[in-house]
Coordinates of C-alpha atoms and ligand atoms in Angstrom, one line a residue:
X404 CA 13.5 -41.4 -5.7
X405 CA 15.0 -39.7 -2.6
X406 CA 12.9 -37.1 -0.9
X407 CA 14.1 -33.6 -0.9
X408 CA 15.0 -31.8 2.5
X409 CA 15.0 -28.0 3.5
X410 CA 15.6 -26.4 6.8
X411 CA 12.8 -24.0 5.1
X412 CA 10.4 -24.0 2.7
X413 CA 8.8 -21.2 1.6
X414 CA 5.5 -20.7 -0.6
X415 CA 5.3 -17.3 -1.7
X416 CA 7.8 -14.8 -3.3
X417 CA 6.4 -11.7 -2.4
X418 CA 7.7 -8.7 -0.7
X419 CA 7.6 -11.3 2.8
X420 CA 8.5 -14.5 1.2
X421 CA 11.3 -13.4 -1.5
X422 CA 13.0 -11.3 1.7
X423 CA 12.4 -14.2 4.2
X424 CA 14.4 -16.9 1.6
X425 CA 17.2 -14.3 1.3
X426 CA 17.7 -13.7 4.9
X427 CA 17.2 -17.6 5.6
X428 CA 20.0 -18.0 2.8
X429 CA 22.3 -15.5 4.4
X430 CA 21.7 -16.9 7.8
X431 CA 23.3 -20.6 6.6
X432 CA 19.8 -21.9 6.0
X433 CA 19.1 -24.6 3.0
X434 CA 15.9 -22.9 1.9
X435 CA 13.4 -23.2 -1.0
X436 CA 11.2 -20.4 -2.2
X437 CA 7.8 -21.4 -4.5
X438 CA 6.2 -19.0 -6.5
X439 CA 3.3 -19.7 -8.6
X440 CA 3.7 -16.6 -11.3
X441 CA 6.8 -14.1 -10.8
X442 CA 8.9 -13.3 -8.1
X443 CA 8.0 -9.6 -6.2
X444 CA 4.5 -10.6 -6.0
X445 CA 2.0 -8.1 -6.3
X446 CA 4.4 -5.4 -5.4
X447 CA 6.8 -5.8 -8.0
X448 CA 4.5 -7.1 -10.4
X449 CA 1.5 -4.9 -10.5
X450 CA 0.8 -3.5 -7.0
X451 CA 2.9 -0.8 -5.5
X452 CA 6.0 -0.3 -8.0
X453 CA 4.2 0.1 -11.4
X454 CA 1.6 2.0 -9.9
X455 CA 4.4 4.3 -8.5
X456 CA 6.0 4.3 -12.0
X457 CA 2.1 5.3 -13.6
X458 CA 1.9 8.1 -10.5
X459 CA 5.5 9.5 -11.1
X460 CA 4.4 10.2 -14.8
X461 CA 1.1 11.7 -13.7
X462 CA 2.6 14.3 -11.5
X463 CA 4.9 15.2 -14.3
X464 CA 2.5 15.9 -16.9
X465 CA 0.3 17.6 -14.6
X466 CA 3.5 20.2 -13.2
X467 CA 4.1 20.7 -17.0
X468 CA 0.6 20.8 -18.2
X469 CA -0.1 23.4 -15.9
X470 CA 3.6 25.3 -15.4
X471 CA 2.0 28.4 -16.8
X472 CA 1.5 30.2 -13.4
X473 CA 5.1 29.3 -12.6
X474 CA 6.4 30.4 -16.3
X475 CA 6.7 26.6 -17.7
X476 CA 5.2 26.8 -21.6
X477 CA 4.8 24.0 -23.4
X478 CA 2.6 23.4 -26.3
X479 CA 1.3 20.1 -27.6
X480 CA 2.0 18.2 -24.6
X481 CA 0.6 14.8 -24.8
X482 CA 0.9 10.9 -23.3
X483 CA 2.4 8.1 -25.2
X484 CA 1.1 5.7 -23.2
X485 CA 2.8 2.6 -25.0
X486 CA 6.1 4.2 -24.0
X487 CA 5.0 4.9 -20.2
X488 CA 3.9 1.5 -20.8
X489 CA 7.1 0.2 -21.4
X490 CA 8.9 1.9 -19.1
X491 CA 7.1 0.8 -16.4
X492 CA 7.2 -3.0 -17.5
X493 CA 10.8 -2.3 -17.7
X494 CA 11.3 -1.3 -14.1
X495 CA 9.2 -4.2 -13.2
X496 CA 11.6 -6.7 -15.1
X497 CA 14.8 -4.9 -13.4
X498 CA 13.8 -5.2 -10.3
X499 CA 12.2 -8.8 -10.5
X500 CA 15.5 -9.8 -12.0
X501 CA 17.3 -8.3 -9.3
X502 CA 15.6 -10.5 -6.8
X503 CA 15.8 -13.4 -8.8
X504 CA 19.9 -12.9 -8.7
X505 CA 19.8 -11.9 -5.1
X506 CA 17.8 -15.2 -3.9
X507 CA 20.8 -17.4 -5.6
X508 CA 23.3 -15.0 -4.5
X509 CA 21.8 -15.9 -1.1
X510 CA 22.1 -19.4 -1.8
X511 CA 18.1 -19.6 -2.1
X512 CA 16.8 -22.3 -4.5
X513 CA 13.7 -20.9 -6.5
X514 CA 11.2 -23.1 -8.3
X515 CA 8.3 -21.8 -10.1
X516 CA 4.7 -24.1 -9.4
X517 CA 1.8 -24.7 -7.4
X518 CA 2.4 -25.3 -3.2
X519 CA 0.5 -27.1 -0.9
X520 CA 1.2 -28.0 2.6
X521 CA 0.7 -31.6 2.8
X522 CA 2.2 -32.2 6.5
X523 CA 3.5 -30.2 9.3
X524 CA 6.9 -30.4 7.4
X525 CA 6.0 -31.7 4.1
X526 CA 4.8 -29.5 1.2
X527 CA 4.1 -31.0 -2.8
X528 CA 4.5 -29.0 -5.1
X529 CA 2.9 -28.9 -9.1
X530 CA 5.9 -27.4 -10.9
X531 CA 5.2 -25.2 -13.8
X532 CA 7.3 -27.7 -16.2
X533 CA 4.4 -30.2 -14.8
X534 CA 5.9 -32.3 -12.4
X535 CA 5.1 -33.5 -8.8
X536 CA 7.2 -33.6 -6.3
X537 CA 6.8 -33.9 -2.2
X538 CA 9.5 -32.1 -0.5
X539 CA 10.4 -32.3 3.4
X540 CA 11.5 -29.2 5.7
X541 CA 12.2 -28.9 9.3
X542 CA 10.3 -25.3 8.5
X543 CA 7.1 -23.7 6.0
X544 CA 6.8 -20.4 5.9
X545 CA 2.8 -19.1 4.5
X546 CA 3.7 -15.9 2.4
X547 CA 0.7 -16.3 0.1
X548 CA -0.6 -12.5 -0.1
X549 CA -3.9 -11.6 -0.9
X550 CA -6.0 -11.5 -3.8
X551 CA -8.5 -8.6 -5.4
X552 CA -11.9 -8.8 -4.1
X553 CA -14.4 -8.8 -7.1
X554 CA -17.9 -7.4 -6.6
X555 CA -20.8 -10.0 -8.2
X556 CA -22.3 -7.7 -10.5
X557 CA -19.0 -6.0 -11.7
X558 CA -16.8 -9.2 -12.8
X559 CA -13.9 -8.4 -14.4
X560 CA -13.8 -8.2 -17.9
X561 CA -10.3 -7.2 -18.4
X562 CA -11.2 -4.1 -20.6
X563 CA -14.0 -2.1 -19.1
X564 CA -14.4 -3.6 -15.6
X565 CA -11.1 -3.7 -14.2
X566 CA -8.8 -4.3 -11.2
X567 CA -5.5 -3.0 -10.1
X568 CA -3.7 -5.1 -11.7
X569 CA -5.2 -3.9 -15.4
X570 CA -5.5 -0.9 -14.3
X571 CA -2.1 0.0 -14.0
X572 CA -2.0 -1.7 -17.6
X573 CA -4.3 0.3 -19.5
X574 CA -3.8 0.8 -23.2
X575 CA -5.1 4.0 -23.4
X576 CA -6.4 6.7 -20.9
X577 CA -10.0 6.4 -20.6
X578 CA -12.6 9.5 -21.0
X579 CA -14.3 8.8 -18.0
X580 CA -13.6 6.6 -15.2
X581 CA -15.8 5.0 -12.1
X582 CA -13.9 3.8 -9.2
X583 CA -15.4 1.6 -6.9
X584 CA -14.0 2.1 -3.6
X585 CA -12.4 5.1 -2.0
X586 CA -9.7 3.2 -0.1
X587 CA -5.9 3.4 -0.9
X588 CA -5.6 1.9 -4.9
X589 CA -9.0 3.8 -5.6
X590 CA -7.7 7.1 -4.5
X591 CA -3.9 6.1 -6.0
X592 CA -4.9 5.3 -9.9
X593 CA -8.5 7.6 -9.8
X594 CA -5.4 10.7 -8.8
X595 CA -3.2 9.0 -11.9
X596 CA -5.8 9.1 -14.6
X597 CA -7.4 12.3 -13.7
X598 CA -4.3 13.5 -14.3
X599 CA -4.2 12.2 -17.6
X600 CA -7.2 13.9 -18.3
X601 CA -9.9 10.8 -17.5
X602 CA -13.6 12.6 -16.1
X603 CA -13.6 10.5 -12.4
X604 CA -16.3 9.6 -10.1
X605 CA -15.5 8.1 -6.9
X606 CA -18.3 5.6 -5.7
X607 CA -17.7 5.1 -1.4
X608 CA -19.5 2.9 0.1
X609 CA -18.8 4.6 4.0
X610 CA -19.5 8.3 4.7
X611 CA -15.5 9.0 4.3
X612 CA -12.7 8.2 1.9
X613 CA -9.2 5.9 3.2
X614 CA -10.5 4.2 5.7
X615 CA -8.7 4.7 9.2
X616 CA -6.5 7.7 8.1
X617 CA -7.0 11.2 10.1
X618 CA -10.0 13.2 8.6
X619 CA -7.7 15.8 8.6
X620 CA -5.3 14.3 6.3
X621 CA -8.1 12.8 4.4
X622 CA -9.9 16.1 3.7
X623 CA -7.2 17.7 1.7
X624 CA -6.8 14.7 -0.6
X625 CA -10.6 15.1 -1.5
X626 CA -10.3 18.5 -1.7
X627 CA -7.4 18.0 -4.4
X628 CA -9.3 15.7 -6.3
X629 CA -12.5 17.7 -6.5
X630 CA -10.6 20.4 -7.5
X631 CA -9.2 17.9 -10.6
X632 CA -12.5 17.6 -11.5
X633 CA -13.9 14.4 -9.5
X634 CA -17.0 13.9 -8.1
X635 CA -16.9 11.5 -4.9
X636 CA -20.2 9.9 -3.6
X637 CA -19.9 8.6 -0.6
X638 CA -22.7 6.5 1.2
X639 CA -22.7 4.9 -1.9
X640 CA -22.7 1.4 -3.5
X641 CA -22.5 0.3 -7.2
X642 CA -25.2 -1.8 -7.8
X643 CA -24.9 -3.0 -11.3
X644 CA -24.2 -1.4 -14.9
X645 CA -25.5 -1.9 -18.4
X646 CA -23.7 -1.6 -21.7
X647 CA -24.8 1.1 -23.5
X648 CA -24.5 1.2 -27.6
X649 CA -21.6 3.4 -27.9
X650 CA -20.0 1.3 -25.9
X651 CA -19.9 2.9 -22.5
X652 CA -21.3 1.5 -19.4
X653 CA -24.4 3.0 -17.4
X654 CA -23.6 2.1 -13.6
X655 CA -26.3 2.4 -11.1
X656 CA -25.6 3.8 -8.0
X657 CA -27.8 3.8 -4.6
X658 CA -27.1 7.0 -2.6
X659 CA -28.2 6.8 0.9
X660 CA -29.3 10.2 2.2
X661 CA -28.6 11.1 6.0
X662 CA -32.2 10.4 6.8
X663 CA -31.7 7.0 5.5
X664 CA -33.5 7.0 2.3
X665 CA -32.0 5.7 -0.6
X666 CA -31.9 7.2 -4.5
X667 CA -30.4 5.6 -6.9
X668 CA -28.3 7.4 -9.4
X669 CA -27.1 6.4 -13.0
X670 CA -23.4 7.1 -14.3
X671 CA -21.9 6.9 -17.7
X672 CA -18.6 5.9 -17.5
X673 CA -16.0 3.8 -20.1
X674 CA -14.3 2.3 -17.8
X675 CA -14.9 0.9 -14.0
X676 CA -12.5 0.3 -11.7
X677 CA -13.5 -2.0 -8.7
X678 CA -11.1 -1.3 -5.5
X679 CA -13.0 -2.2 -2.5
X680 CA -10.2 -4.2 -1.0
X681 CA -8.1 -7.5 -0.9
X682 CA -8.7 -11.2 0.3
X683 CA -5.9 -13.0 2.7
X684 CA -5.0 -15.9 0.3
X685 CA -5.3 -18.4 3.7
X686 CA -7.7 -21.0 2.4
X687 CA -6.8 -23.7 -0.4
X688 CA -3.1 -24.8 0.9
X689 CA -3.6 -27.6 2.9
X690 CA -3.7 -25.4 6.0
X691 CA -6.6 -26.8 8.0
X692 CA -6.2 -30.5 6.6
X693 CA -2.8 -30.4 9.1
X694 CA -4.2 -28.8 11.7
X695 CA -3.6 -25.2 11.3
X696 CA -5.7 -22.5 12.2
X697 CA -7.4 -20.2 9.0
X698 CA -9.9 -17.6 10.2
X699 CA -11.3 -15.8 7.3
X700 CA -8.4 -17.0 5.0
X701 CA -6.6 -15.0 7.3
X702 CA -3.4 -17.5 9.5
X703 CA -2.7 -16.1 12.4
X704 CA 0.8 -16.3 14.5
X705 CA 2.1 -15.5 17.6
X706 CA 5.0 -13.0 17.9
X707 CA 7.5 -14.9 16.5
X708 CA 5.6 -15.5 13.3
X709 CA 4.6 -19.3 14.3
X710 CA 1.0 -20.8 13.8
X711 CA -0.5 -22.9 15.8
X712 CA 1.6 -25.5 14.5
X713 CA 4.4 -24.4 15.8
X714 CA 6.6 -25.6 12.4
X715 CA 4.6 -23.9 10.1
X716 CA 4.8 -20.1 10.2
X717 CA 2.6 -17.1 8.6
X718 CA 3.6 -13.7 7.4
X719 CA 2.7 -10.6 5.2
X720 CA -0.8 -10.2 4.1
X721 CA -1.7 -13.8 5.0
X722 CA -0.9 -13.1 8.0
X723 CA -2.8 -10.1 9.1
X724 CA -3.8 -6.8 8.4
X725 CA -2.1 -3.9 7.8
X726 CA -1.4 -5.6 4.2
X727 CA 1.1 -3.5 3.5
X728 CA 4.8 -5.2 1.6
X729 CA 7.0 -3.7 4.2
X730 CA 5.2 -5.2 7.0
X731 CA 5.4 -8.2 5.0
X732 CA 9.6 -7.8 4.3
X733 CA 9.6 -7.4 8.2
X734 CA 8.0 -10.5 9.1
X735 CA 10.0 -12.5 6.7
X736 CA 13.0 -11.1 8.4
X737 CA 11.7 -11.9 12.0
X738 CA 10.9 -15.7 10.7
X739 CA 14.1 -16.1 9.1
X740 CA 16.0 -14.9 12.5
X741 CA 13.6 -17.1 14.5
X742 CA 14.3 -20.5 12.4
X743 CA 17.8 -19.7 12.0
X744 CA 17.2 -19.5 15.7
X745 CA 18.0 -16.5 16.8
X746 CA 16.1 -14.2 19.2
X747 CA 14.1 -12.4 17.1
X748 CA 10.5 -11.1 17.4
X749 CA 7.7 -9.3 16.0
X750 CA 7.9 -5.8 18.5
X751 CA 7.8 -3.2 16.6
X752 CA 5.8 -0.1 18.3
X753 CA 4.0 1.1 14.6
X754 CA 3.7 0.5 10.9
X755 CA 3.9 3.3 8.7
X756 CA 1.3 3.7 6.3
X757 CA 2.0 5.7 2.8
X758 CA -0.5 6.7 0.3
X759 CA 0.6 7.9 -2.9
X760 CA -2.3 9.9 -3.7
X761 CA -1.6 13.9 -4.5
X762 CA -1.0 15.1 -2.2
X763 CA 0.0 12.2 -0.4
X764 CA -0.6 11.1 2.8
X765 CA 1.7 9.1 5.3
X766 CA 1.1 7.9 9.0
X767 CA 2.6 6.6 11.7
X768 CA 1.7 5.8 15.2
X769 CA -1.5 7.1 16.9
X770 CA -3.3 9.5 15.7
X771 CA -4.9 12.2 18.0
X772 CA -8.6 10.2 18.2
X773 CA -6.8 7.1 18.3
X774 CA -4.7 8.8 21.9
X775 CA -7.6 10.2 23.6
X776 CA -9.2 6.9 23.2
X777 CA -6.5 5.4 25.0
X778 CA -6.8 8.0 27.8
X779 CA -3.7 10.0 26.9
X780 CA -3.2 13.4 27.1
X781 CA -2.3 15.2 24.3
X782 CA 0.0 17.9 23.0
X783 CA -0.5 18.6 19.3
X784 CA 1.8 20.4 16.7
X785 CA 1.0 21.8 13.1
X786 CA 2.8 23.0 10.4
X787 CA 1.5 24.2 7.5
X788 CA 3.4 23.2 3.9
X789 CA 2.0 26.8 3.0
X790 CA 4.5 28.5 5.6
X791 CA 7.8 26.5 4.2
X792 CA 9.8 27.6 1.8
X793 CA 10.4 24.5 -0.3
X794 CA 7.3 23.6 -0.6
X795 CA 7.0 27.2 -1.8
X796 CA 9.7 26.9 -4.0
X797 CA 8.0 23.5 -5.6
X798 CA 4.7 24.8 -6.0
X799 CA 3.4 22.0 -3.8
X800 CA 1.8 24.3 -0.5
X801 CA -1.1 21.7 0.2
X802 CA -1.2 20.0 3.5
X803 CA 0.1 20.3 6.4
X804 CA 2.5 18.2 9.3
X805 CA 1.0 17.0 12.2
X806 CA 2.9 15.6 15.8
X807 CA 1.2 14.2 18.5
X808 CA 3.3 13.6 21.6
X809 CA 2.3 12.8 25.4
X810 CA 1.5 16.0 27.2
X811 CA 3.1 15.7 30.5
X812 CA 6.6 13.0 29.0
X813 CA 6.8 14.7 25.3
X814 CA 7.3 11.8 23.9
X815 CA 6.5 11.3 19.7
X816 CA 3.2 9.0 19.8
X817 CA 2.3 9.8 16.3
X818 CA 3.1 11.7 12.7
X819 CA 0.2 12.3 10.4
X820 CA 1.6 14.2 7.2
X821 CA -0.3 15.1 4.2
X822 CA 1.5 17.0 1.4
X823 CA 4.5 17.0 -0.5
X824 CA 6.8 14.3 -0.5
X825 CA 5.0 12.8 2.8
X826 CA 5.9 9.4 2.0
X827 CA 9.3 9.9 2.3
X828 CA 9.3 12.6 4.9
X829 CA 7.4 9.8 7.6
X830 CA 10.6 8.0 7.6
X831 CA 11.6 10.5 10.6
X832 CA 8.6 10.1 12.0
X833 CA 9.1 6.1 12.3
X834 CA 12.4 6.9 14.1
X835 CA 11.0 9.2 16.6
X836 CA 8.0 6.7 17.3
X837 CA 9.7 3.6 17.4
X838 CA 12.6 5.6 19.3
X839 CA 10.1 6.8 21.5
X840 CA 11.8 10.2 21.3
X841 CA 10.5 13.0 22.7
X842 CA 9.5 16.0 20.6
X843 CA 12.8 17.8 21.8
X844 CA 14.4 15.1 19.8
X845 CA 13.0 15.9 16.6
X846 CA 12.6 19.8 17.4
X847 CA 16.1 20.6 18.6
X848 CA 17.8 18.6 15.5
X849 CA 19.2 21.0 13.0
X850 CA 17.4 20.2 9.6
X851 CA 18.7 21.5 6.8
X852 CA 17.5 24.3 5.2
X853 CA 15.7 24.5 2.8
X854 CA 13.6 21.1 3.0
X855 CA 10.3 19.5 3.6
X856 CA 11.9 18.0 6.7
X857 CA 11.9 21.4 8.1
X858 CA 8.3 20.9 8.6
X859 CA 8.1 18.1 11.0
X860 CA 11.3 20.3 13.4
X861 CA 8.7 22.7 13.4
X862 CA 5.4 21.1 14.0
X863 CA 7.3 19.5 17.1
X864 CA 8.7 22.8 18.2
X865 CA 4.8 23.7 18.1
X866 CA 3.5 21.2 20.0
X867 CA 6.2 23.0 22.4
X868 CA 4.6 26.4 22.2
X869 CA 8.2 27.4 20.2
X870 CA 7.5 27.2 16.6
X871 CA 9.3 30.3 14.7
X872 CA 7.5 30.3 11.5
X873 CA 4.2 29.8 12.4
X874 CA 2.2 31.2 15.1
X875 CA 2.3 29.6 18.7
X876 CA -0.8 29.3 20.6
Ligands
NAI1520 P1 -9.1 -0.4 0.9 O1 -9.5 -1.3 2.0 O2 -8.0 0.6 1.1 O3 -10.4 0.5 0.4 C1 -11.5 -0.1 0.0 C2 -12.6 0.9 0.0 O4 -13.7 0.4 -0.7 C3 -13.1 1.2 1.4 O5 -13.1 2.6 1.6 C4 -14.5 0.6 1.5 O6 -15.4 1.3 2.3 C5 -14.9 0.7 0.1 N1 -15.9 -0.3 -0.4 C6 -16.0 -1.6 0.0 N2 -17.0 -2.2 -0.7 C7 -17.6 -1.3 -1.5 C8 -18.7 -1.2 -2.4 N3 -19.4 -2.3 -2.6 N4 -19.0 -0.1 -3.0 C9 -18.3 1.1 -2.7 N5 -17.2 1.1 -1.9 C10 -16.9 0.0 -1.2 O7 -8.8 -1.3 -0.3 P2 -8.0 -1.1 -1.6 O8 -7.9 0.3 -2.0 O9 -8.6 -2.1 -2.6 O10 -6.6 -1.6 -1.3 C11 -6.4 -3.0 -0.9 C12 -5.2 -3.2 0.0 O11 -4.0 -2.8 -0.7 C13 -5.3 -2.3 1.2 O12 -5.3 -3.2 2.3 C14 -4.0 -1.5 1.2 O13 -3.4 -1.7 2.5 C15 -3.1 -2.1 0.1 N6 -2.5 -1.1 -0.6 C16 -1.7 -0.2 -0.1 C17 -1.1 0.8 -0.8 C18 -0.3 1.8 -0.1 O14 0.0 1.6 1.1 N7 0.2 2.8 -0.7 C19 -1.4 1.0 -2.2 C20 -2.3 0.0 -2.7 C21 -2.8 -1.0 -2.0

């Protein structure tokens, strides 16, 4: 039997691995891509997409269910949540069909098993039809993702103790739901089904929720959700829970008081939803056997995506934090370039980071704390979503649109936006930082009127002492 050879070989097919096989096939490449369940990963599959689809219907609902004030009636409005069900699953299946036809489009082979590196250019693979087979490539690319991290005393039972990936599943909406962790997915379904009319409790184990975003931003998301009706512990861990006889669960909680002194605190729930983070999916390949570094099941690279043996290359979650899939679809891009060999690198100035909690919260390059730090002087803007006329005009006023910029050059070193359509709106504010444009840029651009975008021309003209709608100070 003659050995199979690639110019890449790819195990994963994931937001990095599925874009790095289709740049490597547009670039001439003969690539393989291995996936061990669908193609999309967990961002097609049950991560970011279906959760989007769940929060989409949420926000819906909740404009309707509570239209009143803004002369929207409607009686008997209720959830069919096998429909929503459906329709999510069939987003999913577009859009994990459309990869499928764009990787042999690309000229991308796909095989669907088990991978394992088995030499600096050798990988075996245990197909899903239940054959073997050792294949050679001058390139392996790690896109292996992460994996939920399960709490000891809170396995998952795939009904009552849950993950994200049943949670955005769910066959009904529960009455009362515990979320364990106050982080990104936490925050994301707990907004979802509180929306649906689910009792939440947020259980955090740190004094703040969404860890590393600007209190600023942070505090009108838990003022939103408190206003839903949520009650958010923080300093808090889930210790355990019992079943009760009707069914529900009794967590217990230890609440540590500012003096240090614990209480711990029992909560009837029906369903728990553990979210306190994910695991690199580094250890298990093969990795170390051949020589290559794992640290914490994390691979690390260099700038051109390469670990320390130098054929074998690392990217998305794997590869380091942020674990976010367009960081991921980046890196596959850069790795693609570089084994094509092309110049290509990994120098991008900032990540964006989106939260699709409501409001919802996006980022992008330093944050006023994170600047001083550095020893930069600051100019900051503001703008309020409650002096805009859109925002008026959608009933969505919450939040505000922040811009931090150099003092003395004016250049953009950061946009923190929480509010209305934030997610999309940070898109400008990636330009401007990666740009590194100055707040003139941004503040002398005509937006058009009436928009969101409006917001961020005016937060820069206030870092500029020239705002028009708000006051300067
Ligand atoms: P996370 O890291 O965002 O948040 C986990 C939270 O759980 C933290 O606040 C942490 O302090 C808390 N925690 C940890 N152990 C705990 C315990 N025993 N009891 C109570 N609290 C505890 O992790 P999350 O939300 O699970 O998300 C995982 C990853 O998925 C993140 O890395 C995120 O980047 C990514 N993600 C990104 C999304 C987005 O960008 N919109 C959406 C969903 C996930």
């Amino acid at each position: 039997m003659t050995t199979k050879t690639y110019d890449a070989v790819v195990i994963g097919g994931g937001p990095g691995g599925y874009v790095c096989a289709i740049r490597l096939g547009q670039l001439k490449q003969k690539v393989l891509c291995v996936e061990k369940e669908e193609v999309g990963g967990v961002c097609l599959n049950w991560g970011c997409v279906p959760s989007k689809a769940l929060i989409a219907t949420s926000h819906t609902f909740e404009k309707v269910a509570h239209g009143a004030s803004i002369g929207l009636l409607a009686d008997n409005l209720r959830i069919d949540v096998p429909k929503m069900q459906g329709w999510k699953d069939g987003i999913v299946k577009k859009l994990t069909t459309g990869v499928r036809g764009l990787l042999k489009g690309n000229g991308a082979e796909l095989v669907f098993g088990d991978a394992r590196v088995v030499g600096p250019n050798r990988v075996q693979i245990k197909t899903k039809e239940g054959t073997t087979e050792v294949v050679e490539a001058k390139a392996i690319v790690i896109a292996t993702g992460s994996s939920t991290i399960e709490i000891p005393t809170f396995k998952f039972d795939g009904r009552q103790v849950i993950g994200a990936r049943e949670a955005v599943s769910l066959k009904e909406i529960p009455k009362r739901l515990l979320v364990i962790g106050g982080g990104v997915i936490g925050l994301e379904l707990g907004c979802v089904y509180q929306k649906f009319g689910s009792v939440v409790t947020v259980v955090e184990a740190t004094a703040g929720l969404l860890p590393g975003v600007d209190a600023d931003c942070t505090a009108v998301v838990e003022k939103a959700l408190v206003k839903r009706g949520a009650v958010i512990m923080k300093n808090a861990l889930a210790k355990g829970y019992e079943r009760n006889k009707d069914g529900s669960l009794s967590v217990s909680v230890e609440v540590k008081a500012p003096d240090g002194s614990a209480k711990l605190e029992k909560i009837v729930t029906d369903v728990v939803l553990v979210a306190v983070g994910m695991r690199p999916n580094g250890a298990g390949l093969g990795l170390e056997e051949v020589g290559v570094k794992v640290e914490r099941g994390f691979v690390p690279t260099d700038t051109l995506g390469r670990t320390n043996v130098p054929t074998i290359y690392a990217i998305g979650d794997v590869s380091g934090v942020p674990m976010l899939a367009h960081k991921a679809s980046k890196e596959g891009e850069v790795v693609a370039e570089v084994i094509a060999g092309h110049k290509a690198a990994k120098d991008w100035v900032s990540i964006p980071g989106a939260i699709f909690t409501d409001p919802e919260v996006a980022v992008v390059g330093l944050s006023e704390t994170q600047a001083k730090e550095k020893g930069i002087d600051v100019r900051v803007g503001k703008f309020p979503f409650s002096a805009l006329g859109r925002a008026m005009a959608v009933n969505e006023t919450d939040g505000f649109i922040k811009v931090v910029a150099d003092k003395n050059s004016h250049e953009v070193l950061g946009v923190h936006i929480v509010g209305p359509s934030a997610t999309d709106l940070i898109s400008e504010g990636a330009l401007a930082v990666e740009m590194h444009a100055f707040l003139e840029d941004i503040g002398l651009t005509i937006h058009p009127h009436p928009t969101l975008g409006e917001g961020l021309m005016e937060a820069s003209m206030h870092a500029l002492g020239h705002a028009v709608h708000v006051m300067n100070r």
